[in-house]
Amino acid sequence: MLARGIELLIDGLARGMILSLFGLGITLVFGLGGILNLLIGVFAVVAVIACSLILGTVPELLVAGLGGVAAVALFAFVLDRSVISLVYREEGEDRVLLGIFVTLGLSLLFEGLLFVFFAESYFLESSVSSVSLAGVSITGSSLAVIAAAGVLFGLIYYFFNHTYLGIATRTVIQDETGAILCGIRPRRVQSIVFVLSAAIAGAGGVLYALDAEVTPASSFELTTFAIMVSIVGGVDSIRGTVAAGVVLGIVITVAGALFGSYLATVTLFAAAIAVLIYKPEQIS
């Protein structure tokens, strides 16, 4: 019983770290520019498909994964320079509402295109072997996810705390007017962070595909997970989003093992609703 519990906690930690990456995709763009980016799931699925296509020519999963993330970053850059720029021209609630409609419309458009051209399911196999220690069996996919996501979180922490661009990003999130007075150009920072959030979501998608099949229809589910994690953690709090993703990942994994996947998903909705009821300022 104890060994099984530890296995669930480790699997839940791996899943939670993936959810945190999806949630960060929402938090960064909303906290910085007030746009609720509903394209997160599409970015994740595109990265998985690109990774699978690259694996046809390059045998190394790490290289293919980086290629998939780079493809998504380029995809997001094109969107930011075109359609998303129109959204950033608006201010306040107009920007929020226009952002929702634009990213939702784009999400439906690209999901439909993915169904037409890449309708099959995609699964990425990790080369990491499972490990048994003191009766506890840890799957290779969980080990690979924890290691890769740990490195990503370290890079994200370093970016926001030890680089000029990262500190400028935090300044714009906290006080856009003050940032302008300091010579920071918010639109340039917003553009970089939009691409960064897509890359983070793409990395999360590649890690997600190590343990579950991904199809074009997965984009809606992954976007839903990202929104829930971001709301529970605080839509403008990077640390809160990471913590919320880990906690919810453990909860959904344990609930899924005990009650099935349906009730596990309901648990996420219940957590999000509870936060909205008791801490409505989380989304203000």
Backbone as JSON, one array per atom type, in Angstrom:
{
  "sequence": "MLARGIELLIDGLARGMILSLFGLGITLVFGLGGILNLLIGVFAVVAVIACSLILGTVPELLVAGLGGVAAVALFAFVLDRSVISLVYREEGEDRVLLGIFVTLGLSLLFEGLLFVFFAESYFLESSVSSVSLAGVSITGSSLAVIAAAGVLFGLIYYFFNHTYLGIATRTVIQDETGAILCGIRPRRVQSIVFVLSAAIAGAGGVLYALDAEVTPASSFELTTFAIMVSIVGGVDSIRGTVAAGVVLGIVITVAGALFGSYLATVTLFAAAIAVLIYKPEQIS",
  "N": [[0.83, -1.21, 0.0], [1.9, 1.28, 0.87], [4.03, 1.53, -0.93], [2.61, 1.69, -3.34], [1.29, 4.1, -2.9], [3.45, 5.9, -2.89], [4.3, 5.6, -5.51], [2.08, 6.69, -6.86], [2.26, 9.33, -5.97], [4.65, 10.15, -7.15], [4.08, 9.81, -9.89], [1.97, 11.63, -9.95], [3.33, 13.99, -9.35], [4.89, 14.26, -11.66], [2.87, 14.58, -13.6], [1.71, 16.89, -12.58], [3.74, 18.76, -12.93], [3.72, 19.01, -15.68], [1.15, 20.1, -16.04], [1.62, 22.51, -14.78], [3.32, 23.75, -16.6], [1.57, 24.13, -18.77], [-0.25, 25.86, -17.49], [1.41, 28.06, -16.99], [1.67, 29.06, -19.54], [-0.77, 30.35, -19.93], [-0.8, 32.16, -17.74], [1.47, 33.86, -18.08], [0.98, 35.35, -20.46], [-1.55, 36.5, -19.94], [-1.09, 37.85, -17.52], [0.8, 39.68, -18.32], [-0.13, 41.0, -20.64], [-2.91, 41.03, -20.59], [-4.34, 39.24, -22.14], [-6.29, 36.46, -22.56], [-5.08, 33.63, -23.47], [-6.27, 31.34, -25.52], [-5.1, 29.58, -27.18], [-3.31, 27.81, -26.21], [-3.58, 24.97, -26.0], [-3.57, 24.25, -28.7], [-0.98, 25.03, -29.42], [0.46, 23.15, -27.92], [-0.34, 20.7, -29.1], [0.52, 21.06, -31.75], [3.28, 21.13, -31.36], [3.75, 18.49, -30.55], [3.0, 17.07, -32.86], [4.84, 18.13, -34.72], [7.21, 17.27, -33.52], [6.89, 14.48, -33.78], [6.96, 14.24, -36.57], [9.57, 15.11, -37.09], [10.96, 13.11, -35.82], [10.88, 11.14, -37.69], [13.07, 11.53, -39.26], [15.16, 12.15, -37.59], [16.62, 10.3, -35.06], [16.84, 10.84, -32.31], [14.96, 11.62, -29.47], [15.16, 13.88, -27.85], [16.32, 15.82, -29.54], [14.37, 15.94, -31.53], [12.22, 16.8, -29.97], [13.08, 19.36, -29.17], [13.12, 20.49, -31.7], [10.39, 20.44, -32.3], [9.42, 22.24, -30.36], [10.73, 24.55, -31.21], [9.5, 24.9, -33.69], [6.9, 25.52, -32.89], [7.38, 27.9, -31.53], [8.14, 29.55, -33.66], [5.75, 29.52, -35.1], [4.09, 30.82, -33.24], [5.34, 33.3, -33.2], [4.78, 34.31, -35.75], [1.99, 34.54, -35.54], [1.84, 36.44, -33.48], [2.98, 38.69, -34.66], [1.08, 39.29, -36.51], [-2.06, 38.69, -36.28], [-2.4, 38.82, -33.43], [-1.24, 41.23, -32.79], [-3.18, 43.09, -33.46], [-4.95, 42.76, -31.38], [-3.51, 43.69, -29.18], [-3.6, 46.39, -29.62], [-5.87, 47.35, -28.5], [-7.34, 48.45, -25.36], [-7.65, 47.75, -21.8], [-10.77, 46.32, -20.8], [-11.76, 45.92, -23.36], [-9.56, 44.85, -24.71], [-9.29, 42.43, -23.33], [-11.72, 41.08, -23.93], [-11.67, 41.03, -26.77], [-9.34, 39.57, -27.09], [-10.09, 37.07, -26.08], [-12.07, 36.28, -27.96], [-10.6, 36.32, -30.37], [-8.42, 34.51, -29.94], [-9.9, 32.23, -29.35], [-11.29, 31.85, -31.76], [-9.12, 31.45, -33.51], [-8.13, 29.14, -32.37], [-10.16, 27.26, -32.9], [-10.06, 27.31, -35.69], [-7.41, 26.36, -36.28], [-7.48, 23.9, -35.0], [-9.36, 22.59, -36.57], [-7.95, 22.5, -39.02], [-5.83, 20.86, -38.26], [-7.21, 18.5, -37.84], [-7.88, 17.89, -40.45], [-5.42, 17.51, -41.79], [-3.7, 16.15, -40.04], [-4.89, 13.89, -38.64], [-4.48, 11.58, -37.15], [-3.52, 9.79, -34.09], [-0.94, 10.63, -31.7], [1.95, 9.47, -30.07], [4.69, 9.58, -27.94], [7.6, 7.8, -27.33], [9.55, 7.3, -24.48], [13.04, 6.86, -23.93], [13.98, 6.32, -21.49], [14.5, 4.05, -18.9], [12.38, 2.16, -16.66], [12.51, 2.29, -13.05], [13.15, 0.37, -10.17], [12.9, 0.61, -6.72], [13.34, -0.28, -3.45], [10.91, -1.65, -3.5], [9.31, 0.16, -4.77], [8.13, 1.09, -7.85], [9.13, 3.09, -10.44], [8.05, 4.7, -13.26], [9.62, 5.01, -16.49], [8.77, 7.14, -18.07], [7.75, 8.97, -16.22], [10.06, 9.62, -14.81], [11.54, 10.81, -16.88], [9.9, 13.03, -17.46], [9.91, 14.46, -15.0], [12.62, 15.11, -14.77], [13.11, 16.6, -17.17], [11.15, 18.65, -16.98], [11.98, 19.79, -14.59], [14.44, 20.93, -15.32], [13.46, 22.82, -17.16], [11.9, 24.49, -15.47], [13.95, 25.51, -13.91], [15.37, 27.01, -15.83], [13.38, 28.86, -16.5], [13.07, 30.16, -14.04], [15.6, 31.3, -13.78], [15.58, 33.01, -16.0], [13.57, 34.91, -15.34], [14.58, 36.07, -13.05], [17.27, 36.68, -13.25], [17.98, 37.84, -15.65], [18.03, 40.67, -17.85], [15.85, 41.01, -19.58], [13.97, 39.3, -18.42], [13.55, 40.51, -15.9], [12.58, 42.93, -16.8], [10.21, 42.04, -17.9], [8.78, 41.22, -15.6], [8.52, 43.71, -14.44], [6.83, 45.05, -16.23], [4.54, 43.5, -15.9], [3.86, 44.14, -13.25], [3.65, 46.98, -13.19], [2.79, 48.7, -15.78], [2.84, 51.35, -16.7], [4.86, 52.49, -15.12], [6.96, 50.96, -16.06], [7.22, 51.9, -18.67], [8.1, 54.5, -18.16], [10.58, 53.87, -17.27], [11.91, 53.31, -19.54], [11.33, 50.94, -20.78], [10.0, 48.99, -23.39], [6.84, 48.01, -23.62], [5.36, 46.58, -25.6], [7.26, 45.17, -27.09], [8.26, 43.48, -25.12], [5.91, 42.07, -24.54], [5.55, 40.7, -26.94], [7.78, 38.99, -27.01], [7.28, 37.44, -24.73], [4.87, 36.24, -25.45], [5.69, 34.48, -27.46], [7.46, 32.98, -25.91], [5.69, 31.81, -24.06], [4.24, 30.14, -25.75], [6.25, 28.38, -26.51], [6.79, 27.19, -24.04], [4.33, 25.92, -23.57], [4.41, 24.19, -25.75], [6.6, 22.56, -25.04], [5.48, 21.42, -22.78], [3.45, 19.97, -24.04], [4.92, 18.05, -25.51], [6.08, 16.6, -23.4], [3.75, 15.69, -22.21], [2.85, 13.91, -24.14], [4.46, 11.76, -23.72], [3.23, 10.1, -22.0], [0.62, 9.82, -22.71], [-1.74, 9.49, -25.4], [-1.95, 11.84, -28.04], [-4.17, 13.82, -29.85], [-5.63, 15.94, -32.45], [-8.0, 16.75, -31.19], [-7.24, 16.89, -28.58], [-6.4, 19.41, -27.98], [-8.38, 21.13, -26.96], [-8.91, 20.02, -24.43], [-6.39, 20.27, -23.19], [-6.09, 23.04, -23.17], [-8.17, 23.67, -21.44], [-7.23, 22.48, -19.04], [-4.99, 24.15, -18.67], [-6.18, 26.67, -18.2], [-7.6, 26.14, -15.83], [-5.52, 25.54, -14.0], [-4.13, 27.97, -14.04], [-6.07, 29.73, -13.02], [-6.54, 28.68, -10.44], [-4.01, 28.99, -9.34], [-3.69, 31.7, -9.49], [-4.03, 34.18, -11.75], [-2.04, 35.96, -12.39], [0.22, 35.17, -11.14], [3.25, 33.66, -11.15], [4.64, 31.85, -9.49], [2.49, 30.88, -7.99], [1.0, 29.6, -9.97], [2.72, 27.5, -10.75], [2.84, 26.05, -8.34], [0.12, 25.41, -8.03], [-0.31, 23.78, -10.26], [1.29, 21.53, -9.66], [0.08, 20.59, -7.29], [-2.57, 20.07, -8.18], [-1.98, 18.2, -10.12], [-1.11, 16.01, -8.61], [-3.45, 15.54, -7.18], [-5.33, 14.91, -9.25], [-4.17, 12.63, -10.27], [-4.13, 10.79, -8.13], [-6.89, 10.72, -7.57], [-7.76, 9.75, -10.02], [-6.69, 7.16, -9.96], [-8.1, 6.08, -7.87], [-10.86, 6.55, -8.34], [-11.33, 6.71, -11.06], [-10.97, 8.19, -14.38], [-12.96, 10.05, -15.04], [-14.06, 11.18, -12.62], [-11.72, 12.22, -11.72], [-11.22, 14.32, -13.47], [-13.42, 15.87, -12.84], [-12.68, 16.68, -10.32], [-10.73, 18.62, -10.81], [-12.31, 20.65, -11.93], [-13.91, 21.18, -9.69], [-12.02, 22.22, -7.9], [-11.26, 24.57, -9.23], [-13.7, 25.95, -9.26], [-14.13, 26.26, -6.54], [-12.09, 28.03, -5.86], [-12.87, 30.27, -7.34], [-15.18, 30.92, -5.95], [-14.39, 31.42, -3.27], [-12.12, 33.0, -3.49], [-12.46, 35.29, -5.39], [-10.93, 37.39, -6.29], [-8.78, 36.33, -7.53], [-9.06, 36.23, -10.27], [-9.39, 38.82, -10.95]],
  "CA": [[0.0, 0.0, 0.0], [2.79, 2.45, 0.94], [4.76, 1.62, -2.2], [1.66, 2.18, -4.34], [1.07, 5.52, -2.63], [4.62, 6.66, -3.35], [4.26, 5.58, -6.98], [1.08, 7.66, -7.29], [2.77, 10.69, -5.72], [5.67, 10.46, -8.17], [3.36, 10.02, -11.15], [1.22, 12.89, -9.82], [4.29, 15.1, -9.46], [5.23, 14.4, -13.09], [1.71, 15.16, -14.28], [1.54, 18.25, -12.09], [4.74, 19.65, -13.56], [3.22, 19.28, -17.04], [0.04, 21.05, -15.9], [2.21, 23.82, -14.45], [3.82, 24.34, -17.85], [0.39, 24.63, -19.5], [-0.77, 27.02, -16.76], [2.3, 29.21, -17.2], [1.35, 29.62, -20.86], [-1.89, 31.27, -19.72], [-0.46, 33.19, -16.76], [2.43, 34.84, -18.58], [0.37, 36.24, -21.45], [-2.63, 37.27, -19.31], [-0.52, 38.76, -16.53], [1.61, 40.71, -18.98], [-0.83, 41.8, -21.64], [-4.35, 40.98, -20.44], [-4.95, 38.39, -23.16], [-6.5, 35.06, -22.16], [-4.64, 32.92, -24.67], [-6.93, 30.04, -25.65], [-4.36, 28.79, -28.17], [-2.3, 26.99, -25.51], [-3.73, 23.57, -26.38], [-3.13, 24.11, -30.1], [0.49, 25.07, -29.42], [0.96, 21.87, -27.39], [-0.57, 19.64, -30.1], [1.41, 21.32, -32.9], [4.64, 20.72, -30.96], [3.79, 17.02, -30.56], [2.98, 16.63, -34.26], [6.13, 18.5, -35.32], [8.2, 16.36, -32.93], [6.7, 13.17, -34.4], [7.43, 14.32, -37.95], [11.03, 15.19, -37.06], [11.46, 11.79, -35.41], [11.0, 10.32, -38.88], [14.4, 11.74, -39.86], [16.16, 12.23, -36.51], [16.21, 9.28, -34.09], [16.9, 11.28, -30.92], [13.73, 12.28, -29.03], [15.49, 15.21, -27.33], [16.5, 16.71, -30.69], [13.05, 16.11, -32.15], [11.41, 17.62, -29.07], [13.53, 20.76, -29.32], [12.65, 20.93, -33.01], [8.95, 20.7, -32.18], [9.24, 23.48, -29.6], [11.17, 25.65, -32.08], [8.45, 25.1, -34.7], [5.78, 26.22, -32.24], [7.82, 29.28, -31.26], [8.05, 30.26, -34.93], [4.31, 29.63, -35.36], [3.57, 31.87, -32.35], [5.91, 34.59, -33.62], [3.99, 34.77, -36.91], [0.68, 34.98, -35.04], [2.0, 37.67, -32.7], [3.27, 39.8, -35.57], [-0.06, 39.54, -37.39], [-3.39, 38.83, -35.66], [-2.34, 39.2, -32.02], [-0.91, 42.66, -32.72], [-4.44, 43.84, -33.5], [-5.55, 42.69, -30.04], [-2.74, 44.54, -28.27], [-3.92, 47.8, -29.86], [-6.99, 47.72, -27.63], [-6.98, 48.66, -23.97], [-8.6, 47.37, -20.77], [-11.71, 45.21, -21.03], [-11.86, 45.66, -24.8], [-8.48, 43.93, -25.07], [-9.58, 41.11, -22.76], [-12.8, 40.44, -24.7], [-11.19, 40.77, -28.12], [-8.36, 38.49, -26.99], [-10.81, 35.8, -25.93], [-12.71, 35.91, -29.22], [-9.6, 36.08, -31.4], [-7.69, 33.26, -29.69], [-10.85, 31.13, -29.48], [-11.51, 31.63, -33.19], [-7.92, 30.84, -34.08], [-8.02, 27.77, -31.86], [-11.1, 26.44, -33.68], [-9.54, 27.24, -37.05], [-6.23, 25.48, -36.38], [-7.89, 22.54, -34.62], [-9.97, 22.01, -37.77], [-6.89, 22.2, -39.99], [-5.09, 19.69, -37.77], [-8.06, 17.33, -38.09], [-7.85, 17.58, -41.89], [-4.1, 17.09, -42.28], [-2.97, 15.3, -39.07], [-6.0, 13.38, -37.84], [-4.14, 10.4, -36.35], [-3.07, 10.03, -32.72], [0.51, 10.67, -31.58], [2.48, 9.06, -28.78], [6.15, 9.61, -27.96], [8.16, 6.82, -26.4], [10.77, 7.71, -23.8], [14.08, 5.83, -23.87], [14.36, 6.16, -20.08], [13.99, 2.8, -18.35], [11.74, 2.22, -15.34], [13.43, 2.0, -11.94], [12.52, -0.2, -8.97], [13.71, 0.92, -5.55], [12.66, -0.62, -2.2], [9.54, -2.05, -3.78], [8.62, 1.23, -5.49], [8.43, 1.09, -9.28], [8.95, 4.42, -11.03], [8.06, 4.55, -14.71], [10.61, 5.8, -17.2], [8.17, 8.38, -18.56], [7.67, 9.92, -15.09], [11.42, 10.1, -14.55], [11.91, 11.72, -17.96], [9.12, 14.26, -17.32], [10.39, 15.21, -13.83], [13.95, 15.65, -15.08], [13.01, 17.64, -18.2], [10.39, 19.79, -16.46], [12.82, 20.44, -13.58], [15.38, 21.79, -16.05], [12.7, 23.95, -17.71], [11.57, 25.42, -14.38], [15.19, 26.19, -13.54], [15.64, 28.02, -16.85], [12.37, 29.92, -16.37], [13.42, 30.94, -12.84], [16.79, 32.11, -14.1], [15.17, 34.05, -16.96], [12.79, 35.98, -14.7], [15.25, 36.65, -11.88], [18.68, 37.01, -13.46], [18.22, 38.43, -16.96], [17.4, 41.99, -17.99], [14.54, 40.84, -20.21], [13.05, 38.7, -17.45], [13.21, 41.53, -14.9], [11.71, 43.9, -17.49], [8.9, 41.41, -18.01], [8.11, 41.32, -14.3], [8.19, 45.13, -14.22], [5.63, 45.37, -17.04], [3.4, 42.83, -15.26], [3.48, 44.83, -12.02], [3.3, 48.38, -13.42], [3.14, 48.97, -17.17], [3.18, 52.77, -16.84], [6.19, 52.66, -14.54], [7.95, 50.33, -16.95], [7.44, 52.82, -19.81], [8.92, 55.61, -17.65], [11.95, 53.35, -17.11], [12.48, 53.07, -20.86], [11.0, 49.59, -21.27], [8.95, 48.99, -24.42], [5.96, 46.9, -23.26], [4.92, 45.75, -26.74], [8.35, 44.24, -27.43], [8.27, 42.46, -24.06], [4.73, 41.23, -24.73], [5.78, 39.83, -28.09], [8.73, 37.94, -26.61], [6.64, 36.55, -23.77], [3.86, 35.44, -26.16], [6.44, 33.38, -28.09], [7.98, 32.13, -24.83], [4.59, 31.02, -23.5], [3.93, 29.08, -26.72], [7.33, 27.39, -26.41], [6.58, 26.45, -22.79], [3.19, 25.03, -23.81], [4.88, 23.14, -26.66], [7.4, 21.62, -24.24], [4.52, 20.66, -21.97], [2.77, 19.0, -24.91], [5.85, 16.94, -25.81], [6.17, 15.78, -22.19], [2.44, 15.05, -22.02], [2.73, 12.81, -25.1], [5.25, 10.62, -23.26], [2.4, 9.25, -21.15], [-0.76, 9.75, -23.22], [-1.88, 9.77, -26.83], [-2.39, 13.21, -28.35], [-4.85, 14.01, -31.13], [-6.06, 17.34, -32.58], [-9.05, 17.04, -30.22], [-6.64, 17.09, -27.26], [-6.09, 20.82, -27.76], [-9.4, 21.73, -26.08], [-8.7, 19.51, -23.07], [-5.17, 20.85, -22.64], [-6.37, 24.45, -22.88], [-9.0, 23.68, -20.23], [-6.32, 22.25, -17.93], [-4.16, 25.34, -18.49], [-7.0, 27.72, -17.59], [-7.87, 25.75, -14.44], [-4.3, 25.7, -13.19], [-3.84, 29.39, -13.94], [-7.06, 30.34, -12.12], [-6.3, 28.22, -9.07], [-2.76, 29.56, -8.86], [-3.66, 33.16, -9.6], [-3.73, 34.37, -13.16], [-0.86, 36.79, -12.6], [1.26, 34.69, -10.23], [4.01, 32.56, -11.73], [4.87, 30.85, -8.45], [1.2, 30.26, -7.65], [0.62, 28.69, -11.06], [3.55, 26.29, -10.66], [2.4, 25.29, -7.17], [-1.22, 24.88, -8.29], [-0.18, 22.69, -11.21], [1.83, 20.35, -8.98], [-0.95, 20.07, -6.36], [-3.67, 19.5, -8.95], [-1.49, 17.0, -10.79], [-1.15, 14.92, -7.63], [-4.86, 15.26, -6.87], [-6.01, 14.24, -10.35], [-3.58, 11.3, -10.44], [-4.64, 9.94, -7.04], [-8.33, 10.56, -7.79], [-7.94, 8.87, -11.17], [-6.4, 5.78, -9.57], [-9.11, 5.59, -6.92], [-12.25, 6.68, -8.8], [-11.45, 6.74, -12.52], [-10.58, 9.45, -15.01], [-14.06, 11.01, -15.08], [-14.1, 11.92, -11.36], [-10.46, 12.97, -11.61], [-11.42, 15.59, -14.18], [-14.38, 16.65, -12.04], [-11.92, 17.25, -9.2], [-10.11, 19.87, -11.27], [-13.37, 21.66, -12.03], [-14.32, 21.54, -8.33], [-10.99, 23.09, -7.32], [-11.35, 25.88, -9.87], [-14.94, 26.61, -8.8], [-13.93, 26.65, -5.13], [-11.26, 29.24, -5.84], [-13.69, 31.38, -7.85], [-16.16, 31.29, -4.93], [-13.78, 31.93, -2.04], [-11.11, 34.01, -3.8], [-12.77, 35.82, -6.74], [-9.91, 38.35, -6.74], [-7.77, 35.62, -8.29], [-9.22, 36.5, -11.7], [-9.69, 40.24, -11.17]],
  "C": [[0.87, 1.27, 0.0], [3.54, 2.64, -0.38], [3.86, 2.17, -3.3], [1.39, 3.67, -4.16], [2.22, 6.38, -3.12], [4.66, 6.72, -4.88], [3.26, 6.61, -7.51], [1.56, 9.1, -7.1], [3.79, 11.09, -6.78], [5.01, 10.69, -9.54], [2.57, 11.33, -11.13], [2.12, 14.1, -9.92], [4.66, 15.34, -10.93], [4.08, 15.05, -13.85], [1.5, 16.6, -13.87], [2.52, 19.23, -12.72], [4.33, 19.97, -15.0], [2.07, 20.29, -16.99], [0.56, 22.44, -15.58], [2.72, 24.52, -15.71], [2.67, 24.89, -18.68], [-0.15, 25.9, -18.82], [0.08, 28.26, -16.95], [2.03, 29.87, -18.55], [0.22, 30.62, -20.78], [-1.45, 32.47, -18.86], [0.46, 34.27, -17.33], [1.77, 35.85, -19.51], [-0.74, 37.09, -20.83], [-2.06, 38.28, -18.32], [0.21, 39.92, -17.18], [0.79, 41.62, -19.88], [-2.34, 41.76, -21.56], [-5.05, 40.17, -21.51], [-5.06, 36.97, -22.63], [-6.25, 34.19, -23.39], [-5.23, 31.51, -24.73], [-6.28, 29.18, -26.73], [-3.36, 27.83, -27.53], [-2.37, 25.52, -25.94], [-3.27, 23.31, -27.81], [-1.61, 24.12, -30.18], [1.07, 23.73, -28.96], [0.82, 20.76, -28.44], [0.35, 19.83, -31.31], [2.83, 20.87, -32.58], [4.78, 19.19, -31.01], [3.83, 16.5, -32.0], [4.31, 16.93, -34.94], [7.23, 17.58, -34.81], [8.11, 14.98, -33.59], [7.22, 13.15, -35.84], [8.96, 14.36, -38.0], [11.65, 13.86, -36.68], [11.58, 10.84, -36.6], [12.36, 10.43, -39.55], [15.52, 11.79, -38.82], [15.76, 11.25, -35.41], [16.14, 9.76, -32.64], [15.64, 12.07, -30.53], [14.02, 13.7, -28.54], [15.63, 16.21, -28.48], [15.15, 16.99, -31.36], [12.15, 16.99, -31.29], [11.78, 19.09, -29.16], [13.09, 21.33, -30.66], [11.17, 21.26, -32.99], [8.67, 22.0, -31.45], [9.65, 24.69, -30.45], [10.12, 25.95, -33.14], [7.27, 25.85, -34.12], [6.15, 27.67, -31.95], [7.73, 30.13, -32.53], [6.59, 30.52, -35.31], [3.72, 30.78, -34.52], [4.1, 33.24, -32.75], [5.13, 35.17, -34.79], [2.62, 35.28, -36.46], [0.8, 36.31, -34.3], [2.22, 38.87, -33.61], [2.09, 40.15, -36.46], [-1.35, 39.76, -36.58], [-3.31, 39.36, -34.23], [-1.99, 40.68, -31.86], [-2.16, 43.53, -32.73], [-5.09, 43.86, -32.12], [-4.83, 43.64, -29.09], [-3.0, 46.03, -28.5], [-5.06, 48.28, -28.97], [-6.49, 47.87, -26.19], [-8.06, 48.1, -23.04], [-9.47, 46.18, -21.13], [-11.88, 44.89, -22.51], [-10.78, 44.69, -25.26], [-8.77, 42.52, -24.57], [-10.62, 40.36, -23.6], [-12.35, 40.1, -26.11], [-10.18, 39.62, -28.13], [-9.02, 37.14, -26.88], [-11.39, 35.35, -27.28], [-11.68, 35.56, -30.31], [-8.89, 34.74, -31.18], [-8.62, 32.05, -29.76], [-11.1, 30.81, -30.95], [-10.32, 30.98, -33.86], [-7.77, 29.4, -33.63], [-8.93, 26.83, -32.65], [-10.59, 26.25, -35.11], [-8.4, 26.22, -37.17], [-6.56, 24.05, -35.96], [-8.54, 21.84, -35.82], [-8.94, 21.64, -38.82], [-6.08, 20.98, -39.57], [-5.89, 18.41, -38.0], [-7.98, 16.9, -39.56], [-6.53, 16.95, -42.29], [-3.35, 16.14, -41.33], [-3.97, 14.66, -38.11], [-5.63, 12.22, -36.93], [-3.71, 10.8, -34.93], [-1.55, 9.91, -32.65], [0.92, 10.31, -30.16], [4.0, 9.0, -28.89], [6.69, 8.65, -26.91], [9.47, 7.33, -25.81], [11.77, 6.54, -23.77], [14.55, 5.58, -22.45], [13.71, 4.9, -19.52], [13.33, 3.02, -16.99], [12.73, 1.8, -14.26], [12.63, 1.43, -10.78], [13.45, 0.02, -7.8], [12.87, 0.67, -4.29], [11.19, -0.94, -2.43], [8.72, -1.03, -4.52], [9.07, 1.23, -6.94], [8.11, 2.46, -9.88], [9.07, 4.27, -12.54], [9.09, 5.46, -15.36], [10.04, 7.13, -17.68], [8.08, 9.42, -17.44], [9.05, 10.49, -14.78], [11.84, 11.12, -15.61], [11.19, 13.07, -17.82], [9.65, 15.1, -16.16], [11.74, 15.85, -14.12], [13.86, 16.8, -16.08], [12.27, 18.87, -17.69], [11.2, 20.53, -15.4], [13.83, 21.38, -14.23], [14.66, 23.03, -16.6], [12.35, 24.97, -16.63], [12.8, 26.19, -13.93], [15.53, 27.29, -14.53], [14.66, 29.19, -16.76], [12.68, 30.81, -15.16], [14.61, 31.85, -13.13], [16.42, 33.27, -15.02], [14.5, 35.21, -16.25], [13.52, 36.66, -13.54], [16.68, 37.12, -12.15], [18.99, 37.52, -14.86], [17.48, 39.77, -17.06], [15.99, 41.86, -18.55], [13.53, 40.26, -19.23], [12.61, 39.7, -16.4], [12.3, 42.59, -15.53], [10.3, 43.34, -17.64], [8.11, 41.51, -16.71], [7.7, 42.76, -14.0], [6.93, 45.52, -14.98], [4.4, 44.74, -16.41], [2.91, 43.63, -14.05], [3.01, 46.26, -12.27], [3.74, 48.78, -14.83], [3.56, 50.43, -17.37], [4.57, 53.06, -16.28], [7.28, 52.08, -15.42], [8.26, 51.24, -18.13], [8.33, 53.98, -19.38], [10.37, 55.19, -17.46], [12.61, 53.02, -18.44], [12.22, 51.7, -21.43], [9.87, 49.7, -22.29], [8.04, 47.79, -24.2], [5.6, 46.0, -24.44], [6.0, 44.75, -27.14], [8.41, 43.11, -26.4], [7.09, 41.51, -24.23], [4.92, 40.25, -25.88], [6.7, 38.67, -27.72], [8.07, 36.94, -25.68], [5.57, 35.69, -24.44], [4.55, 34.23, -26.83], [6.96, 32.42, -27.02], [6.88, 31.25, -24.25], [4.2, 29.89, -24.44], [4.99, 27.98, -26.66], [7.17, 26.54, -25.15], [5.42, 25.46, -22.94], [3.59, 23.88, -24.74], [5.71, 22.1, -25.93], [6.49, 20.77, -23.35], [3.79, 19.61, -22.79], [3.64, 17.8, -25.23], [5.97, 16.01, -24.6], [4.86, 15.04, -21.92], [2.29, 13.82, -22.92], [3.6, 11.62, -24.73], [4.39, 9.63, -22.47], [0.98, 9.09, -21.66], [-0.77, 10.06, -24.71], [-2.45, 11.17, -27.02], [-3.0, 13.22, -29.74], [-5.2, 15.49, -31.27], [-7.13, 17.72, -31.56], [-8.49, 17.3, -28.83], [-6.42, 18.56, -26.96], [-7.1, 21.48, -26.82], [-9.18, 21.31, -24.64], [-7.47, 20.15, -22.43], [-5.35, 22.33, -22.32], [-7.2, 24.58, -21.61], [-8.14, 23.46, -18.99], [-5.5, 23.51, -17.62], [-4.94, 26.46, -17.79], [-7.26, 27.4, -16.12], [-6.67, 25.99, -13.55], [-3.99, 27.17, -12.99], [-4.79, 30.08, -12.97], [-6.79, 29.95, -10.68], [-5.03, 28.86, -8.51], [-2.72, 31.07, -8.83], [-3.17, 33.52, -10.99], [-2.53, 35.27, -13.43], [0.3, 36.38, -11.68], [1.98, 33.48, -10.82], [4.24, 31.46, -10.7], [3.58, 30.12, -8.09], [0.76, 29.27, -8.7], [1.42, 27.39, -11.0], [3.08, 25.42, -9.5], [1.04, 24.64, -7.41], [-1.15, 23.69, -9.25], [0.3, 21.42, -10.54], [0.76, 19.73, -8.07], [-2.08, 19.4, -7.14], [-3.25, 18.25, -9.71], [-1.52, 15.79, -9.87], [-2.6, 14.53, -7.33], [-5.53, 14.47, -7.99], [-5.46, 12.83, -10.57], [-4.11, 10.33, -9.38], [-6.13, 9.67, -7.24], [-8.59, 9.63, -8.97], [-7.7, 7.42, -10.83], [-7.49, 5.2, -8.69], [-10.51, 5.53, -7.53], [-12.42, 6.68, -10.31], [-11.21, 8.13, -13.08], [-11.69, 10.49, -14.99], [-14.09, 11.86, -13.8], [-12.81, 12.7, -11.15], [-10.59, 14.32, -12.31], [-12.39, 16.48, -13.43], [-13.67, 17.34, -10.88], [-11.27, 18.57, -9.6], [-11.15, 20.99, -11.38], [-13.79, 22.13, -10.64], [-13.31, 22.48, -7.69], [-11.08, 24.49, -7.91], [-12.57, 26.65, -9.39], [-14.79, 27.09, -7.37], [-13.11, 27.93, -5.03], [-12.06, 30.45, -6.3], [-14.68, 31.85, -6.78], [-15.49, 31.99, -3.74], [-12.71, 32.98, -2.29], [-11.35, 34.57, -5.2], [-11.72, 36.81, -7.23], [-8.82, 37.69, -7.55], [-7.88, 35.91, -9.79], [-9.54, 37.96, -11.97], [-8.5, 40.92, -11.83]]
}
